[in-house]
Coordinates of C-alpha atoms in Angstrom, one line a residue:
Chain A
X256 CA -60.3 -59.0 -47.3
X257 CA -57.1 -60.3 -49.1
X258 CA -55.2 -57.1 -49.8
X259 CA -51.5 -57.7 -49.7
X260 CA -51.7 -61.4 -49.6
X261 CA -49.6 -63.4 -52.1
X262 CA -51.6 -66.3 -53.4
X263 CA -50.9 -69.2 -55.9
X264 CA -53.9 -70.1 -58.1
X265 CA -53.8 -73.1 -60.5
X266 CA -56.1 -73.7 -63.4
X267 CA -55.9 -70.0 -64.2
X268 CA -56.2 -70.2 -68.0
X269 CA -59.9 -70.4 -68.1
X270 CA -63.2 -70.7 -66.3
X271 CA -63.3 -70.6 -62.5
X272 CA -59.5 -70.3 -62.2
X273 CA -59.3 -67.3 -64.5
X274 CA -62.2 -65.5 -62.8
X275 CA -60.5 -66.2 -59.4
X276 CA -57.4 -64.5 -60.6
X277 CA -59.4 -61.5 -61.7
X278 CA -61.5 -61.3 -58.4
X279 CA -58.4 -61.7 -56.3
X280 CA -56.5 -59.0 -58.2
X281 CA -59.4 -56.6 -57.9
X282 CA -59.3 -57.2 -54.2
X283 CA -55.7 -56.4 -53.8
X284 CA -53.9 -59.8 -53.8
X285 CA -50.7 -60.5 -55.6
X286 CA -51.1 -63.7 -57.6
X287 CA -49.0 -66.4 -59.2
X288 CA -51.4 -67.4 -61.9
X289 CA -50.6 -71.0 -62.9
X290 CA -51.6 -72.4 -66.2
X291 CA -50.6 -75.5 -68.2
X292 CA -50.0 -73.7 -71.5
X293 CA -48.1 -70.5 -72.3
X294 CA -50.5 -68.3 -74.2
X295 CA -49.9 -64.7 -75.1
X296 CA -53.6 -63.8 -74.5
X297 CA -53.2 -65.0 -70.9
X298 CA -49.9 -63.2 -70.4
X299 CA -51.7 -60.0 -71.6
X300 CA -54.6 -60.7 -69.3
X301 CA -52.3 -60.9 -66.3
X302 CA -50.5 -57.7 -67.4
X303 CA -53.7 -55.8 -67.7
X304 CA -54.9 -56.9 -64.2
X305 CA -51.5 -55.7 -62.8
X306 CA -52.0 -52.3 -64.3
X307 CA -55.6 -51.9 -63.4
X308 CA -55.3 -53.0 -59.8
X309 CA -51.7 -52.1 -58.9
X310 CA -50.9 -55.6 -57.8
X311 CA -48.5 -58.3 -59.2
X312 CA -50.1 -61.0 -61.4
X313 CA -47.3 -63.3 -62.4
X314 CA -48.0 -66.0 -65.0
X315 CA -46.4 -69.4 -64.2
X316 CA -46.6 -72.2 -66.7
X317 CA -46.4 -75.9 -65.7
X318 CA -48.2 -79.2 -66.5
X319 CA -50.1 -80.7 -63.5
X320 CA -49.7 -84.2 -65.1
X321 CA -45.9 -84.0 -64.8
X322 CA -44.2 -83.8 -61.4
X323 CA -41.0 -82.4 -62.9
X324 CA -42.9 -79.7 -64.5
X325 CA -44.7 -78.8 -61.2
X326 CA -41.2 -78.6 -59.6
X327 CA -40.0 -76.3 -62.3
X328 CA -43.1 -74.1 -61.8
X329 CA -42.5 -74.0 -58.0
X330 CA -38.9 -72.9 -58.7
X331 CA -40.3 -70.0 -60.7
X332 CA -42.4 -69.0 -57.7
X333 CA -39.5 -69.5 -55.3
X334 CA -37.3 -67.2 -57.4
X335 CA -39.6 -64.2 -56.7
X336 CA -38.7 -64.5 -53.0
X337 CA -42.2 -63.5 -52.0
X338 CA -43.9 -64.8 -48.8
X339 CA -46.7 -67.2 -49.8
X340 CA -50.0 -66.9 -48.0
X341 CA -52.2 -69.3 -49.8
X342 CA -52.9 -71.8 -52.6
X343 CA -56.2 -72.1 -54.5
X344 CA -56.1 -75.4 -56.4
X345 CA -58.6 -75.0 -59.3
X346 CA -56.8 -77.1 -62.0
X347 CA -58.6 -80.3 -62.9
X348 CA -59.8 -82.4 -65.7
X349 CA -63.1 -84.2 -66.4
X350 CA -63.1 -87.4 -68.3
X351 CA -66.8 -88.2 -68.6
X352 CA -67.7 -91.8 -69.4
X353 CA -70.5 -94.1 -68.4
X354 CA -69.5 -96.7 -65.9
X355 CA -69.0 -99.6 -68.3
X356 CA -66.9 -97.4 -70.6
X357 CA -64.3 -96.2 -68.1
X358 CA -60.7 -97.0 -69.0
X359 CA -57.7 -97.5 -66.7
X360 CA -55.8 -94.8 -68.6
X361 CA -58.6 -92.2 -68.0
X362 CA -58.8 -93.1 -64.4
X363 CA -55.0 -92.7 -63.9
X364 CA -54.9 -89.4 -65.8
X365 CA -57.9 -88.1 -63.7
X366 CA -56.3 -89.0 -60.4
X367 CA -52.9 -87.8 -61.4
X368 CA -54.2 -84.3 -62.2
X369 CA -57.2 -84.0 -59.8
X370 CA -55.6 -85.6 -56.8
X371 CA -51.9 -86.7 -56.8
X372 CA -50.5 -83.5 -58.3
X373 CA -52.6 -81.3 -56.1
X374 CA -51.1 -83.0 -53.0
X375 CA -47.6 -82.8 -54.4
X376 CA -48.1 -79.1 -55.2
X377 CA -49.5 -78.4 -51.8
X378 CA -46.4 -80.0 -50.2
X379 CA -44.2 -77.6 -52.1
X380 CA -46.4 -74.6 -51.2
X381 CA -46.5 -75.5 -47.6
X382 CA -42.7 -75.6 -47.5
X383 CA -42.6 -72.2 -49.1
X384 CA -45.0 -71.0 -46.4
X385 CA -42.8 -72.5 -43.7
X386 CA -39.8 -70.5 -44.8
X387 CA -41.5 -67.5 -43.2
X388 CA -43.6 -69.4 -40.7
X389 CA -46.6 -68.0 -42.5
X390 CA -50.0 -69.0 -41.3
X391 CA -51.8 -69.6 -44.6
X392 CA -54.7 -71.2 -46.3
X393 CA -55.1 -74.0 -48.9
X394 CA -58.3 -74.6 -50.8
X395 CA -59.1 -77.5 -53.1
X396 CA -61.8 -77.6 -55.7
X397 CA -64.0 -80.6 -55.2
X398 CA -67.4 -81.0 -56.8
X399 CA -71.0 -81.8 -55.7
X400 CA -70.5 -84.9 -57.8
X401 CA -68.1 -86.1 -55.0
X402 CA -71.0 -86.2 -52.6
X403 CA -74.1 -86.7 -54.8
X404 CA -72.8 -88.7 -57.7
X405 CA -73.7 -88.0 -61.3
X406 CA -74.2 -90.2 -64.4
X407 CA -71.1 -90.5 -66.4
X408 CA -68.9 -89.1 -63.7
X409 CA -67.7 -92.2 -61.7
X410 CA -64.0 -91.3 -62.2
X411 CA -64.5 -87.6 -61.8
X412 CA -66.6 -88.0 -58.7
X413 CA -64.2 -90.5 -57.2
X414 CA -61.2 -88.1 -57.8
X415 CA -63.1 -85.2 -56.3
X416 CA -64.2 -87.3 -53.3
X417 CA -60.5 -88.3 -52.8
X418 CA -59.7 -84.6 -52.6
X419 CA -62.1 -84.1 -49.7
X420 CA -60.5 -87.0 -47.9
X421 CA -57.0 -85.6 -48.5
X422 CA -58.2 -82.1 -47.4
X423 CA -59.5 -83.4 -44.1
X424 CA -56.3 -85.2 -43.2
X425 CA -54.2 -82.3 -44.3
X426 CA -56.3 -80.0 -42.1
X427 CA -55.6 -82.2 -39.1
X428 CA -51.8 -82.2 -39.7
X429 CA -51.3 -78.6 -40.8
X430 CA -53.7 -77.0 -38.3
X431 CA -51.0 -77.0 -35.6
X432 CA -48.8 -74.8 -37.7
X433 CA -51.6 -72.4 -38.6
X434 CA -52.3 -73.6 -42.1
X435 CA -56.0 -74.1 -42.8
X436 CA -57.2 -76.5 -45.5
X437 CA -60.7 -76.5 -47.0
X438 CA -62.5 -77.5 -50.1
X439 CA -65.1 -75.8 -52.3
X440 CA -67.6 -78.0 -54.1
X441 CA -69.2 -76.1 -57.1
X442 CA -72.4 -77.3 -58.5
X443 CA -73.4 -76.4 -62.1
X444 CA -71.4 -73.3 -62.9
X445 CA -71.3 -71.4 -66.2
X446 CA -67.8 -72.4 -67.4
X447 CA -66.2 -74.0 -70.4
X448 CA -66.7 -77.4 -68.7
X449 CA -70.5 -76.9 -68.5
X450 CA -70.8 -75.5 -72.0
X451 CA -70.3 -79.1 -73.2
X452 CA -73.4 -80.3 -71.3
X453 CA -76.7 -80.9 -73.1
X454 CA -79.5 -78.4 -72.4
X455 CA -81.7 -81.3 -71.1
X456 CA -79.0 -82.2 -68.5
X457 CA -78.8 -78.6 -67.3
X458 CA -82.6 -78.3 -67.1
X459 CA -82.8 -81.4 -64.9
X460 CA -80.2 -79.9 -62.6
X461 CA -82.1 -76.6 -62.3
X462 CA -85.3 -78.5 -61.2
X463 CA -83.5 -79.7 -58.1
X464 CA -82.0 -76.4 -57.1
X465 CA -83.4 -73.9 -54.5
X466 CA -81.9 -71.1 -56.7
X467 CA -82.8 -72.4 -60.1
X468 CA -80.1 -70.9 -62.2
X469 CA -76.5 -71.8 -63.1
X470 CA -73.9 -70.4 -60.7
X471 CA -71.3 -68.0 -61.9
X472 CA -67.5 -68.3 -61.7
X473 CA -67.5 -65.1 -59.7
X474 CA -69.7 -66.7 -57.0
X475 CA -67.2 -69.6 -56.7
X476 CA -64.3 -67.2 -56.6
X477 CA -65.9 -65.2 -53.8
X478 CA -66.0 -68.3 -51.6
X479 CA -62.3 -68.9 -52.3
X480 CA -61.7 -65.3 -51.3
X481 CA -63.4 -65.8 -48.0
X482 CA -61.4 -68.9 -47.3
X483 CA -58.1 -67.1 -48.2
X484 CA -59.0 -64.2 -45.9
X485 CA -58.6 -63.8 -42.2
X486 CA -62.4 -63.8 -41.9
X487 CA -62.0 -67.6 -42.1
X488 CA -59.3 -67.8 -39.5
X489 CA -61.0 -70.5 -37.5
X490 CA -62.4 -72.4 -40.5
X491 CA -60.6 -75.6 -41.5
X492 CA -61.3 -79.1 -42.7
X493 CA -64.6 -78.1 -44.3
X494 CA -66.2 -78.5 -47.7
X495 CA -68.4 -75.6 -48.9
X496 CA -71.0 -76.4 -51.5
X497 CA -71.6 -73.5 -54.0
X498 CA -74.6 -75.1 -55.8
X499 CA -77.6 -72.9 -55.4
X500 CA -79.1 -75.4 -52.9
X501 CA -79.0 -78.5 -55.0
X502 CA -80.9 -81.4 -53.6
Chain B
X300 CA -5.0 -74.4 -58.9
X301 CA -8.1 -73.4 -60.8
X302 CA -9.0 -69.7 -60.8
X303 CA -11.8 -68.8 -58.4
X304 CA -13.8 -67.5 -61.4
X305 CA -14.2 -70.8 -63.0
X306 CA -15.3 -72.6 -59.8
X307 CA -19.0 -73.4 -59.4
X308 CA -20.7 -71.1 -57.0
X309 CA -21.4 -73.9 -54.5
X310 CA -17.7 -74.9 -54.5
X311 CA -16.7 -71.3 -53.7
X312 CA -19.2 -71.4 -50.9
X313 CA -18.0 -74.7 -49.5
X314 CA -16.3 -73.2 -46.5
X315 CA -19.7 -71.9 -45.4
X316 CA -22.0 -74.7 -46.5
X317 CA -21.2 -76.9 -43.5
X318 CA -21.7 -73.9 -41.2
X319 CA -25.0 -73.1 -42.8
X320 CA -26.1 -76.7 -42.6
X321 CA -25.2 -76.9 -38.9
X322 CA -26.8 -73.6 -38.1
X323 CA -30.1 -74.8 -39.9
X324 CA -30.2 -77.8 -37.6
X325 CA -29.4 -76.0 -34.4
X326 CA -31.9 -73.2 -35.0
X327 CA -34.7 -75.2 -36.4
X328 CA -34.5 -78.1 -34.0
X329 CA -33.2 -76.1 -31.0
X330 CA -30.2 -78.4 -30.5
X331 CA -26.5 -77.7 -29.8
X332 CA -23.7 -78.5 -32.2
X333 CA -22.5 -81.2 -29.8
X334 CA -25.8 -83.1 -30.3
X335 CA -25.6 -83.2 -34.1
X336 CA -23.3 -86.2 -34.7
X337 CA -25.6 -89.2 -35.1
X338 CA -28.7 -87.2 -34.6
X339 CA -31.7 -89.0 -36.2
X340 CA -35.3 -88.0 -37.1
X341 CA -37.4 -88.0 -33.9
X342 CA -34.4 -88.1 -31.6
X343 CA -35.4 -84.7 -30.2
X344 CA -38.9 -83.4 -29.6
X345 CA -38.7 -80.7 -32.3
X346 CA -37.6 -83.1 -35.0
X347 CA -41.1 -84.5 -35.6
X348 CA -43.0 -84.3 -38.9
X349 CA -43.6 -80.6 -38.6
X350 CA -40.0 -80.0 -37.5
X351 CA -38.9 -82.0 -40.5
X352 CA -40.9 -79.8 -42.8
X353 CA -39.4 -76.7 -41.1
X354 CA -35.9 -78.1 -41.4
X355 CA -36.3 -78.9 -45.1
X356 CA -37.8 -75.5 -45.8
X357 CA -34.8 -73.9 -44.1
X358 CA -32.3 -75.9 -46.0
X359 CA -34.1 -75.2 -49.3
X360 CA -33.9 -71.5 -48.5
X361 CA -30.2 -71.6 -47.4
X362 CA -29.0 -73.6 -50.4
X363 CA -31.5 -72.2 -52.9
X364 CA -32.8 -75.7 -53.9
X365 CA -36.1 -77.5 -54.1
X366 CA -35.9 -81.0 -52.8
X367 CA -37.7 -84.0 -54.2
X368 CA -40.2 -85.8 -51.9
X369 CA -38.2 -89.0 -52.0
X370 CA -35.1 -87.2 -50.7
X371 CA -37.2 -85.5 -48.0
X372 CA -38.4 -89.0 -46.8
X373 CA -34.8 -90.4 -47.0
X374 CA -33.4 -87.4 -45.0
X375 CA -33.3 -89.5 -41.8
X376 CA -30.3 -88.1 -39.9
X377 CA -27.8 -85.3 -39.8
X378 CA -25.3 -87.4 -41.8
X379 CA -27.8 -88.7 -44.3
X380 CA -28.9 -85.2 -45.0
X381 CA -25.4 -84.1 -45.9
X382 CA -25.1 -87.1 -48.2
X383 CA -28.3 -86.3 -50.0
X384 CA -27.5 -82.6 -50.4
X385 CA -24.0 -83.5 -51.7
X386 CA -25.1 -86.3 -54.1
X387 CA -28.3 -84.9 -55.4
X388 CA -28.1 -81.1 -55.1
X389 CA -24.4 -80.3 -55.7
X390 CA -23.9 -78.9 -52.2
X391 CA -20.2 -79.3 -51.4
X392 CA -19.3 -79.8 -47.7

């Protein structure tokens, strides 16, 4: 499905991003695994995936809250002189706060990482794609909160909704050069982010799902894989809910 | 005269930088060298927003640089581009 493709994945240190790196490596893709913090465990994880799957898994470290750091990371990727076929933007932060407790600082930080940096990073990646006239794919990670709302997630939901808006306009502009842009909107997924949630909150979510269980990071990664693959060659400007039929 | 060994790489390459710059314009925008003087963004059909991205990608590849978004936006003509590359990216023409 994605064998031989060279794909940049952000937010690779944990949760959905880390699982996406694993799933993509197992399916034959070469990966730039981007994380904000250099950790030996993560470097070892990438090395093991390389050996087991006979692909390249290159760790790249940069901070999505800092445009200079992003540029430095892109230069690391550029240095490898590999054709780039896709970008999976998983990196994000969640600053939960009830509406009356939201601060300007938290909103700015959320939008910097969840929206602005992802657009800036996409600009750089598209330019890398254009060096080889590659027809590629970009996927953003939105959230069902962007469409449904959620208590305590005004800022998070707003930033994830902004990503959908950005995705749609980018799809319009980049379609003519063969670059597809889509978004995935996970529901309640077993990940470090949801481990912080109270059991009551999770139980309430399960009551409104057609498939009443938490999703797995693998199930989200599989949708990214489809969108990165040529099987999705006529799919752009769409948001895919991975939420077990949440109503 | 300084020895060649102590010159910066981009200075050593300066005889070819202008040629590379011109070639990037001609090939990406499908224009002749005669059209380049005074050529501005959107003067020719291929220098639209997509063509601009292609041109910048080509220049980044040729000069092994990664340009800032502000510079890409300011890159409004053949001459302005030379100025930006010279001032901000140490490309010697």
